[in-house]
Short mmCIF file of C-alpha atoms and ligand atoms in Angstrom, two decimals:
data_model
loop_
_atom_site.label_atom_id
_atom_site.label_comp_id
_atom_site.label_asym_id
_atom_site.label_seq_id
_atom_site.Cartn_x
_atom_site.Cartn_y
_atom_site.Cartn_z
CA UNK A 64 70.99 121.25 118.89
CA UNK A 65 68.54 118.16 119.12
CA UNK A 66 68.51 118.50 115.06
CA UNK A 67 72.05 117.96 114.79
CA UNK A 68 72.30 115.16 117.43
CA UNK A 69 69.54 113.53 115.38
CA UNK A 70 71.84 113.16 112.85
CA UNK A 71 74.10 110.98 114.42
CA UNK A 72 72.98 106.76 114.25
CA UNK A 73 71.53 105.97 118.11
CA UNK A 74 71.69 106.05 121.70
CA UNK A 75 72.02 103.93 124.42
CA UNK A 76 72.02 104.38 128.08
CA UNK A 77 73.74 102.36 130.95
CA UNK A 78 73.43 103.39 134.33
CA UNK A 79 75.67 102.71 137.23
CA UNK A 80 74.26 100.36 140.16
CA UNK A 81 73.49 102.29 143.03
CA UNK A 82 74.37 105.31 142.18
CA UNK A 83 75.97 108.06 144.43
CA UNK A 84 74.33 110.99 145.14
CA UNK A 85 77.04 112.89 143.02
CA UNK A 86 76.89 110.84 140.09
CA UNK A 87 76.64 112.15 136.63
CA UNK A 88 75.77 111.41 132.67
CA UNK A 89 79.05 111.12 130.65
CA UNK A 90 78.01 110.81 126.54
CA UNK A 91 80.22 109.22 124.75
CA UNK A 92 80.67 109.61 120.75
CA UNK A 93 82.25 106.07 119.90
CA UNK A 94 82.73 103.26 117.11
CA UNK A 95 84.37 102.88 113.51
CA UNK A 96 84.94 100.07 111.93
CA UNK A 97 83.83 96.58 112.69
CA UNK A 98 83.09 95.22 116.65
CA UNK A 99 84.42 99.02 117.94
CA UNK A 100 81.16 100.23 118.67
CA UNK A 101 80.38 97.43 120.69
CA UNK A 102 83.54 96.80 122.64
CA UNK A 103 83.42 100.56 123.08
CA UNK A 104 80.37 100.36 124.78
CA UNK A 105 80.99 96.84 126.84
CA UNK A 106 83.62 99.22 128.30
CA UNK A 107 81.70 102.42 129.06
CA UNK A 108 79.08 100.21 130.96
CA UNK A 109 81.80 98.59 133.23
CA UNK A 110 82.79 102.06 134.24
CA UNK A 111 79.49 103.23 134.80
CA UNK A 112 78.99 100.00 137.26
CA UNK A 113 82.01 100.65 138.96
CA UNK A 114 81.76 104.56 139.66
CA UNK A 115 77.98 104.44 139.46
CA UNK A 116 77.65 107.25 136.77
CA UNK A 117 75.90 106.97 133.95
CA UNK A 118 77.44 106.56 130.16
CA UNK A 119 75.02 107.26 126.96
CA UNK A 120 76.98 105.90 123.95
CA UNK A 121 76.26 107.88 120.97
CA UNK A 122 76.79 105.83 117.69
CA UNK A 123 78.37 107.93 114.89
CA UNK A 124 78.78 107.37 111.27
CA UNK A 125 81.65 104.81 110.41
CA UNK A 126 83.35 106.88 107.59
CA UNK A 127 85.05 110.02 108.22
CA UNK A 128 83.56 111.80 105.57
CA UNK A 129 80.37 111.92 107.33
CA UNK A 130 81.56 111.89 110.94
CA UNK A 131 83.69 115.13 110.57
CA UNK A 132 81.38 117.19 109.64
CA UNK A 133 79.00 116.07 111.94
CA UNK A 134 81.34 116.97 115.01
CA UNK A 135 82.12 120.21 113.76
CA UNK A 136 78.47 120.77 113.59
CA UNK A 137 78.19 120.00 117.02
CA UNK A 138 81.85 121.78 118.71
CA UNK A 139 81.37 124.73 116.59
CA UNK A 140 77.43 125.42 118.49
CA UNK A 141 79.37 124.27 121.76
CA UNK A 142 76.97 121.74 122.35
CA UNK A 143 77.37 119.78 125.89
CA UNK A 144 75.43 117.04 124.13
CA UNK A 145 78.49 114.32 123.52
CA UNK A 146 81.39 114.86 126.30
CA UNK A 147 83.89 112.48 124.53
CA UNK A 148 84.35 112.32 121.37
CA UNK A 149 86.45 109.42 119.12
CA UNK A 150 88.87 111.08 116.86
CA UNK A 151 90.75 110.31 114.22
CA UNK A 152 94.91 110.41 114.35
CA UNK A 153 94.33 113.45 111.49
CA UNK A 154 92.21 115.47 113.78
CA UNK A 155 93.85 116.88 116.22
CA UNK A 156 94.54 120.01 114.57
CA UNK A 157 90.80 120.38 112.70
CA UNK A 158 89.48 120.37 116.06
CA UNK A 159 91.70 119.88 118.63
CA UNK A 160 91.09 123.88 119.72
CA UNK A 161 87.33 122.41 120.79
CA UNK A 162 89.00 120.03 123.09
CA UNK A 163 90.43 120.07 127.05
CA UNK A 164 93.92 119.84 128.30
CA UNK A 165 93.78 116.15 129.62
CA UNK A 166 97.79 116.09 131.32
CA UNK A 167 95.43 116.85 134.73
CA UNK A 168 94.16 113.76 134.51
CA UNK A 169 96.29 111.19 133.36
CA UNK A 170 98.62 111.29 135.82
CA UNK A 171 101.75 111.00 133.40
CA UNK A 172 100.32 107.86 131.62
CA UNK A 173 100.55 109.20 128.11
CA UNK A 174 104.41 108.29 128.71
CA UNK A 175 103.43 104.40 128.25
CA UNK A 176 101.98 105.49 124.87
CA UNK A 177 104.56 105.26 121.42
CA UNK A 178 105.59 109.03 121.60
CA UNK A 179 104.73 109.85 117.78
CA UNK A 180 101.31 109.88 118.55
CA UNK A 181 101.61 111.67 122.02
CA UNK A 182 103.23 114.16 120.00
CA UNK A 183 100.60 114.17 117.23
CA UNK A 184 98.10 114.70 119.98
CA UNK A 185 99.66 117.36 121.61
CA UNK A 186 98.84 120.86 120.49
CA UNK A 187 100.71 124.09 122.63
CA UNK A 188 101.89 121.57 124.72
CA UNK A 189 98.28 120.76 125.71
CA UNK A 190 97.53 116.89 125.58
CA UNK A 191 94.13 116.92 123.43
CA UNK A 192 93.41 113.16 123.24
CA UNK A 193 94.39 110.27 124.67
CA UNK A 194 95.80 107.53 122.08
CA UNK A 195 93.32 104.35 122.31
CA UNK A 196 94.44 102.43 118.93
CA UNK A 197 96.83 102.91 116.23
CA UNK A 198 95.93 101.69 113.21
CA UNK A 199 98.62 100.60 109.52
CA UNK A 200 97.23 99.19 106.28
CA UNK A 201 98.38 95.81 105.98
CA UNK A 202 98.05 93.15 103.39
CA UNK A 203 95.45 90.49 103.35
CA UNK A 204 96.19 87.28 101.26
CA UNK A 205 94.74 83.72 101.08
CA UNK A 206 97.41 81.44 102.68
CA UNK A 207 95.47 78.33 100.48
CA UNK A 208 95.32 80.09 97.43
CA UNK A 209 99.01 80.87 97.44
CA UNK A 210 100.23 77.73 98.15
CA UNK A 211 97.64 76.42 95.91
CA UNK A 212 99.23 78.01 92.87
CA UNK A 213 103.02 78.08 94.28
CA UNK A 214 103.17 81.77 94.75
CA UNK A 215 104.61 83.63 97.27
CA UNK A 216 103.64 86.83 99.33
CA UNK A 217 104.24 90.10 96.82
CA UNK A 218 107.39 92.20 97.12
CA UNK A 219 106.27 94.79 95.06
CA UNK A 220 102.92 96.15 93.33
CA UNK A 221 104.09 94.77 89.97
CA UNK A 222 104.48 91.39 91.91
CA UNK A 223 101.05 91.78 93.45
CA UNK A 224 99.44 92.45 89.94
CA UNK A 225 101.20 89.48 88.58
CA UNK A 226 99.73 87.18 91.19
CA UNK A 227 96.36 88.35 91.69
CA UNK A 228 96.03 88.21 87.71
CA UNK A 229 97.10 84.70 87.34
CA UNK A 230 95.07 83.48 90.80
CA UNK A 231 92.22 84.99 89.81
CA UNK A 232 92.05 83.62 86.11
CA UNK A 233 93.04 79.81 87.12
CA UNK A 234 90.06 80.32 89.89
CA UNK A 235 87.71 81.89 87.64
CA UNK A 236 88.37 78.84 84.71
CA UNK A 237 87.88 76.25 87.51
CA UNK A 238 84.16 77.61 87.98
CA UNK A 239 85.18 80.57 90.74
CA UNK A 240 83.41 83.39 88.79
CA UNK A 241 83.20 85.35 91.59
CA UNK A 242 86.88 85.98 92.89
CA UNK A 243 88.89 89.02 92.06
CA UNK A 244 92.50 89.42 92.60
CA UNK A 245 92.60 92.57 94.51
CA UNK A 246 90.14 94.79 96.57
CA UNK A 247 90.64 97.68 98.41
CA UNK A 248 89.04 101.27 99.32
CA UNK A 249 88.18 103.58 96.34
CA UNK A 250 85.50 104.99 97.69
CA UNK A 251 85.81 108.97 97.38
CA UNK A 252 86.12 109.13 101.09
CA UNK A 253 89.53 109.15 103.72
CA UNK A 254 90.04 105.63 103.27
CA UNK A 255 90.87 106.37 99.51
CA UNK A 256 93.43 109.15 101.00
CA UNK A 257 95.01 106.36 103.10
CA UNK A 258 95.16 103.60 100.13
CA UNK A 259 96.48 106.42 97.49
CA UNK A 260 99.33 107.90 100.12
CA UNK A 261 100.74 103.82 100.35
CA UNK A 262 100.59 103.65 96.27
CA UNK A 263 102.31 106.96 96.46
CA UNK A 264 105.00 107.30 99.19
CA UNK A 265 105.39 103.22 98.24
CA UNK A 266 106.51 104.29 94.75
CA UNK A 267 109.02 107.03 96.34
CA UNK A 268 106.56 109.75 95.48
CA UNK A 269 106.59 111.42 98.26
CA UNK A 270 103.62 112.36 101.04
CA UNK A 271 101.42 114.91 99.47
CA UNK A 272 102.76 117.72 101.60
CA UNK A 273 106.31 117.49 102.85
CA UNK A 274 106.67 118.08 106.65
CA UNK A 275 108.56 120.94 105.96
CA UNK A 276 105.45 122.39 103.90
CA UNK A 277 106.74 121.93 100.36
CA UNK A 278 103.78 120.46 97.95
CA UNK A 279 105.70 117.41 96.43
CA UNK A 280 102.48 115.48 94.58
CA UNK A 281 103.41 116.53 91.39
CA UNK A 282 105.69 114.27 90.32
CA UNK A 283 106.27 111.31 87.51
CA UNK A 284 106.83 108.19 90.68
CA UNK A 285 103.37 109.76 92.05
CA UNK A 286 101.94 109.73 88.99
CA UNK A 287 103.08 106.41 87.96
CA UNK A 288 101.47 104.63 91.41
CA UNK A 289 98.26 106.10 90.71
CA UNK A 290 98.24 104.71 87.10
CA UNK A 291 99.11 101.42 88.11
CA UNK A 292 96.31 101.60 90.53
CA UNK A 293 93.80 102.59 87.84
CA UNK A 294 94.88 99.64 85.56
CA UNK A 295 93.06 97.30 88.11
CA UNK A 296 89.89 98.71 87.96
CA UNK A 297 87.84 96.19 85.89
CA UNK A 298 90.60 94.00 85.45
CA UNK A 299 91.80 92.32 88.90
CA UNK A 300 89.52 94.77 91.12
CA UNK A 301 85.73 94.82 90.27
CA UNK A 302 84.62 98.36 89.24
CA UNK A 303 82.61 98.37 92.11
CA UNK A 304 85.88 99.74 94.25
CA UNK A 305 85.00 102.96 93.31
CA UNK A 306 82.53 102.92 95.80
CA UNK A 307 84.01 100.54 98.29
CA UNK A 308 85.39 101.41 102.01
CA UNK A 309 86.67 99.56 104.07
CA UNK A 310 83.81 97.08 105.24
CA UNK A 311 82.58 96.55 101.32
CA UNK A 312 86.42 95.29 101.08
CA UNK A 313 86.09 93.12 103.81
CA UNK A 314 82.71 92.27 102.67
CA UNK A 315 84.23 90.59 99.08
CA UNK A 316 87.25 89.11 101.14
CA UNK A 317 85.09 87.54 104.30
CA UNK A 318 83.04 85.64 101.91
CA UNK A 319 86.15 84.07 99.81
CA UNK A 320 86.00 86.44 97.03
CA UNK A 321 89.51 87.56 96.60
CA UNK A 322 92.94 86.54 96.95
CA UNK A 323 94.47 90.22 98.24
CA UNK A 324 93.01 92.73 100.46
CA UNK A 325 94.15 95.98 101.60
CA UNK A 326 92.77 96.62 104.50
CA UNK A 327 93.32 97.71 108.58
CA UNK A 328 93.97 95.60 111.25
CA UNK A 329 90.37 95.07 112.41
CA UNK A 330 89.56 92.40 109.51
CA UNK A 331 91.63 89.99 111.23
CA UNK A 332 89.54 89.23 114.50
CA UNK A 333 85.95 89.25 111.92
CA UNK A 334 87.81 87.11 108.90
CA UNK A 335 88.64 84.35 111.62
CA UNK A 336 85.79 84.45 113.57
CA UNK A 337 83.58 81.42 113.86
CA UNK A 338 81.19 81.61 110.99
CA UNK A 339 83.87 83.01 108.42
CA UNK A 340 84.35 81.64 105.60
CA UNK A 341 88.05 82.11 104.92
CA UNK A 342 88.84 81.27 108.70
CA UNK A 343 92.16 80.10 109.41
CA UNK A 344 93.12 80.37 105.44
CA UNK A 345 94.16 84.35 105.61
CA UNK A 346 98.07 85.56 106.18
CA UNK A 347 98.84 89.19 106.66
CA UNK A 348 101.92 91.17 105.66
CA UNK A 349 103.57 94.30 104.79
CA UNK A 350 102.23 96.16 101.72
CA UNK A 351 104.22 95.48 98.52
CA UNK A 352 106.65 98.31 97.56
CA UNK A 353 106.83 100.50 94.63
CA UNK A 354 109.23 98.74 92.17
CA UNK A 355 112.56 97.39 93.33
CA UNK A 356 113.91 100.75 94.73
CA UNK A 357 110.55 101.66 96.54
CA UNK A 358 110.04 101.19 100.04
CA UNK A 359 107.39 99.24 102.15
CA UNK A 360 104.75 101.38 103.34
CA UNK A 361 102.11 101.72 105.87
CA UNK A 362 99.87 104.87 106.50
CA UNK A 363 99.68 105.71 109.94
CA UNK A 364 96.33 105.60 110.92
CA UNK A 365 94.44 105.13 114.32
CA UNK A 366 92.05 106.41 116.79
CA UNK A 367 92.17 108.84 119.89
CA UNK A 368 89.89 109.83 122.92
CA UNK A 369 89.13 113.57 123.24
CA UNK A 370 86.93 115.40 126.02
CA UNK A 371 84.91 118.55 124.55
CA UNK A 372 85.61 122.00 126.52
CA UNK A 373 81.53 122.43 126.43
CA UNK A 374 81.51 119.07 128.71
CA UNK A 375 79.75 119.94 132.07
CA UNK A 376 81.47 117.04 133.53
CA UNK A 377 84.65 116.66 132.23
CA UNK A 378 86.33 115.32 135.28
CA UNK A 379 84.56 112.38 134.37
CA UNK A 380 84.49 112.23 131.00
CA UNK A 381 88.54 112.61 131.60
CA UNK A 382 88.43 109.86 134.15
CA UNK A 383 86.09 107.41 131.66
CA UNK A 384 88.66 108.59 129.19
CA UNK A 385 91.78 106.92 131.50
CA UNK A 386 89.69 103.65 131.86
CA UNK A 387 89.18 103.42 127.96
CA UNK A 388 92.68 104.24 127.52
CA UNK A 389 94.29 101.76 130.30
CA UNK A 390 96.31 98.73 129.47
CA UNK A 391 93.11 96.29 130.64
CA UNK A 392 91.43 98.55 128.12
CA UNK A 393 93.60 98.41 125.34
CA UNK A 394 94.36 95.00 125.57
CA UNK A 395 90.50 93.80 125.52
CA UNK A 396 90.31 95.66 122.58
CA UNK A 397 93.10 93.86 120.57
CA UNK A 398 92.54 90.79 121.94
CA UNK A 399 88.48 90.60 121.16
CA UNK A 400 88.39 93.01 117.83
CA UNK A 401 92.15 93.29 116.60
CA UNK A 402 93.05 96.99 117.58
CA UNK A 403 96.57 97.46 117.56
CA UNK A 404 97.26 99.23 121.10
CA UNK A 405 99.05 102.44 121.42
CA UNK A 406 100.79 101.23 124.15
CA UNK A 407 104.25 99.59 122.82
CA UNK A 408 104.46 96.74 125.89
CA UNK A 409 101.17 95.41 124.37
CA UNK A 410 103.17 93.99 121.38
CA UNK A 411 104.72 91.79 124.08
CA UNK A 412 101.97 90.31 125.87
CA UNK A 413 101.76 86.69 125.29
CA UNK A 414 97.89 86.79 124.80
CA UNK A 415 97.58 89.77 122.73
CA UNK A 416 100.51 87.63 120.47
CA UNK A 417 98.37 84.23 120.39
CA UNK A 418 94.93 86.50 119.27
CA UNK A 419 96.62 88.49 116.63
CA UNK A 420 100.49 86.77 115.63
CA UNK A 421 101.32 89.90 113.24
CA UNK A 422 101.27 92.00 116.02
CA UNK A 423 104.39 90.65 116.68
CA UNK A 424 105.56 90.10 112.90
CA UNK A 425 104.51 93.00 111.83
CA UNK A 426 105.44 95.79 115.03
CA UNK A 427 107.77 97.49 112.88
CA UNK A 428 105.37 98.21 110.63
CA UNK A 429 103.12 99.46 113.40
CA UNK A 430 105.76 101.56 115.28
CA UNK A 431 106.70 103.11 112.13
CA UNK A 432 103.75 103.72 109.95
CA UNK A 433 104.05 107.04 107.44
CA UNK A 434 101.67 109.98 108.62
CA UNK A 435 99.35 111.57 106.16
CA UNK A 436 100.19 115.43 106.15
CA UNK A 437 97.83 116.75 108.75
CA UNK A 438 100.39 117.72 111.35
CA UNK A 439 101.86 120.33 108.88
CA UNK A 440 98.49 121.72 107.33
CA UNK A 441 96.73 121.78 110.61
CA UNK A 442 93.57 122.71 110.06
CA UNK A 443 93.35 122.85 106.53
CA UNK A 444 93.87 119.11 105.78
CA UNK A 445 90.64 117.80 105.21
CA UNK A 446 90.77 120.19 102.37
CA UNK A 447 94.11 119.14 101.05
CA UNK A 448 92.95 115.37 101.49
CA UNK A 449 89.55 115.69 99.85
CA UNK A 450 91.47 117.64 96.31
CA UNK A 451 94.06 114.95 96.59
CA UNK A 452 91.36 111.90 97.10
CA UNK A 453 89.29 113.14 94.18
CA UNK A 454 92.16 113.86 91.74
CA UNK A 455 93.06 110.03 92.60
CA UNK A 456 88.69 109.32 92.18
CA UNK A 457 89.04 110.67 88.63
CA UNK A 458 92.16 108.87 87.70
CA UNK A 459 90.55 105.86 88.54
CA UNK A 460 87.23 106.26 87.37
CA UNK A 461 89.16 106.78 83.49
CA UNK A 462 88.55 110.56 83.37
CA UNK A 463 91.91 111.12 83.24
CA UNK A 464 95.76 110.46 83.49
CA UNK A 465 97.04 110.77 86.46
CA UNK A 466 100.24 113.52 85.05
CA UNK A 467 97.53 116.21 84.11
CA UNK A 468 95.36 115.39 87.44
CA UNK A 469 98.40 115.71 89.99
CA UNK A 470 99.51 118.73 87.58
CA UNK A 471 95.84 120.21 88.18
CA UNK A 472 96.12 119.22 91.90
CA UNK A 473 99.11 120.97 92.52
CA UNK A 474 97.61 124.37 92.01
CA UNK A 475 94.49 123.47 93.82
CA UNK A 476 96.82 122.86 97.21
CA UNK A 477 99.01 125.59 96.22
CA UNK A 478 95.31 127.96 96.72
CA UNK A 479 94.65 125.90 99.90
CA UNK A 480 98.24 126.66 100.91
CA UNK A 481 97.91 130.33 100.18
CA UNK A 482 100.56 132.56 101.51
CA UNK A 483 101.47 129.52 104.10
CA UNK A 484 100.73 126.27 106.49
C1 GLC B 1022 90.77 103.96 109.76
C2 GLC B 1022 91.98 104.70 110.29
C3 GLC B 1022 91.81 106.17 110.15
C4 GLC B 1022 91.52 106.51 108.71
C5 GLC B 1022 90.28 105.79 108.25
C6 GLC B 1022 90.00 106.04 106.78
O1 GLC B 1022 89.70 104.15 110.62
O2 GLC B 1022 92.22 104.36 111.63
O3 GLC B 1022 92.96 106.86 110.60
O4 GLC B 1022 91.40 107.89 108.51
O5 GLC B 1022 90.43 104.40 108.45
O6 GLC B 1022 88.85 105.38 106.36
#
């Protein structure tokens, strides 16, 4: 097991002052994308003062194409190396069956969480994970660019293309050669899932997999989101998003090279932060629809707290798990590193409000963001996501158009599918 654990980035260990007699080592498996890791672990080490246990914070890989398999790895050998384990909001069902029934110890307190993701965490009637932040794409633009050129915020992607063309050109002739229009995450990895879905369901395409199982990608709105996307490659987003996730995105926009972004919530708190350049110059609003007749859309995205069934102290790992969880927690989190809280009366705290405004422009957004299809094919839809996300790669990339590629994806789900969900 100490070759798999290996695998994952580092450790660190805090121990409690003083600690009791019956105090324990709780690992914890935390951190995605930007300051998580380290807010993560501020956190763990207040608990371990206060209860004098011990926390080791194990670092795992950012993106989820490296961190799944890795925690499969290590639930499938049963491994009591990592008690708690950060999941993602498409998880539950890949490995929820690893995890422990925590309604024993959180003492009804998943009722102050929005419901939709109580429910997507809730498997048998067994509460897996505990929500700790939701997450929505959102749209990044520079406020002094737009009002620089007299344009306003997009409506729809044709609107976006329009305006990050013309930006970047005028930019580019006054001596900018660096700026692009538009970045986002192209990378063949979940992030490319999540950007793709927006295009898609955006466009009135449909999610991938309809909740009631029916496989709805093939279709000419689908296809036609995913060719528009392709048309920026080289043009208004540099061929280099083929390869980019989420912090290469951020990278480019941070440093004032681009007037869009897609991107999560996060990238607020690190684009205004002291030393960034485009701090106090970047708005944020809903992504554009799909023509006049689409509809704004967000993936649902976020973040949960799980405790593994090979814990040996899962009392508490469940009780760290609470403290994480907890308003205080919650709120730290969005205030210091923009994480959107799972808890709804966070959108009305006056702090949280003055640290991240769209929080309160945006909650709609938030409370209503479009799941990918992992509650209705369970365990199977890492596979469905990784056929969809490289059918969308290779439409991109110029291999081909996107009518034969969702054509060719259909029958790939349809043999994931098999005989049913
Ligand atoms: C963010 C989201 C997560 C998503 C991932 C894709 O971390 O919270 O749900 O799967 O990005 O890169």
């Amino acid at each position: 097991m100490r070759k798999v654990i290996l695998g994952i980035a580092g450790f660190l260990t805090f121990a409690g002052l003083g600690s009791p007699a019956n105090a324990v080592e709780v690992s914890v498996s935390c951190g995605a994308f930007g300051v998580d890791l380290q807010l993560c672990t501020a956190a763990s080490q207040r608990w371990a003062a206060q209860t004098g246990n011990t926390v080791q914070i194990v670092s795992a890989p950012v993106n989820d194409s490296d961190r799944l398999p890795l925690y499969q790895q290590m639930l499938a050998a049963h491994s009591s190396d990592i008690d708690i384990y950060q999941i993602d909001v498409i998880w539950p069902g890949i490995l929820g069956s690893h995890f422990i029934d925590l309604k024993p110890y959180s003492n009804g307190t998943e009722k102050d969480h929005f419901p939709a993701i109580v429910k997507n965490n809730t498997v048998n009637g067994q509460l897996l994970a505990m929500p700790w932040y939701t997450d929505a794409g959102v749209l990044y633009y520079r406020k002094d660019l737009l009002e620089k050129y007299g344009a306003a915020v997009p409506q729809t992607w044709d609107e976006l293309t329009e305006t990050a063309t013309k930006i970047q050109e005028a930019e580019r002739s006054a001596g900018n050669k660096q700026m692009w229009g538009f970045v986002w995450q192209g990378k063949a990895d979940e992030g490319l899932t999540c950007d793709a879905f927006e295009w898609v369901f955006s466009h009135g395409g449909g999610s991938i997999v309809e909740p009631d199982g029916r496989i709805s990608i093939n279709n000419a709105k689908a296809a036609k989101a995913i060719d528009l996307a392709a048309s920026w490659i080289g043009k208004i987003s540099p061929t280099s998003t083929l390869n980019d996730a989420e912090e290469e995105s951020r990278g480019i926009f941070q440093t004032g090279n681009a007037v869009f972004m897609r991107n999560w919530p996060y990238a607020w708190s690190l684009a205004n932060s002291a030393d960034s350049p485009v701090r106090d110059r970047v708005g944020v609003a809903i992504l554009p629809q799909g023509g006049a007749n689409g509809i704004h859309t967000a993936v649902l995205g976020g973040w949960q707290l799980a405790v593994s069934k090979y814990s040996k102290h899962p009392k508490e790992a469940a009780e760290l798990v609470m403290y994480l969880t907890s308003s205080d927690g919650e709120k730290e989190r969005a205030i210091k590193g923009s994480y959107n809280p799972t808890r709804p009366d966070l959108y009305k705290d006056p702090e949280v409000l003055s640290a991240v405004p769209f929080f309160g422009t945006l909650y709609e957004t938030f409370a209503n963001a479009e799941a990918r299809p992992s509650g209705v094919t369970k365990d199977r839809y890492n596979q469905v996501s990784v056929a969809f996300l490289q059918a969308v790669h290779s439409v991109l990339s110029g291999q081909e158009a996107a009518a034969p590629a969702l054509n060719n994806l259909e029958t790939s789900i349809n043999d994931i599918q098999g005989s049913s969900w």
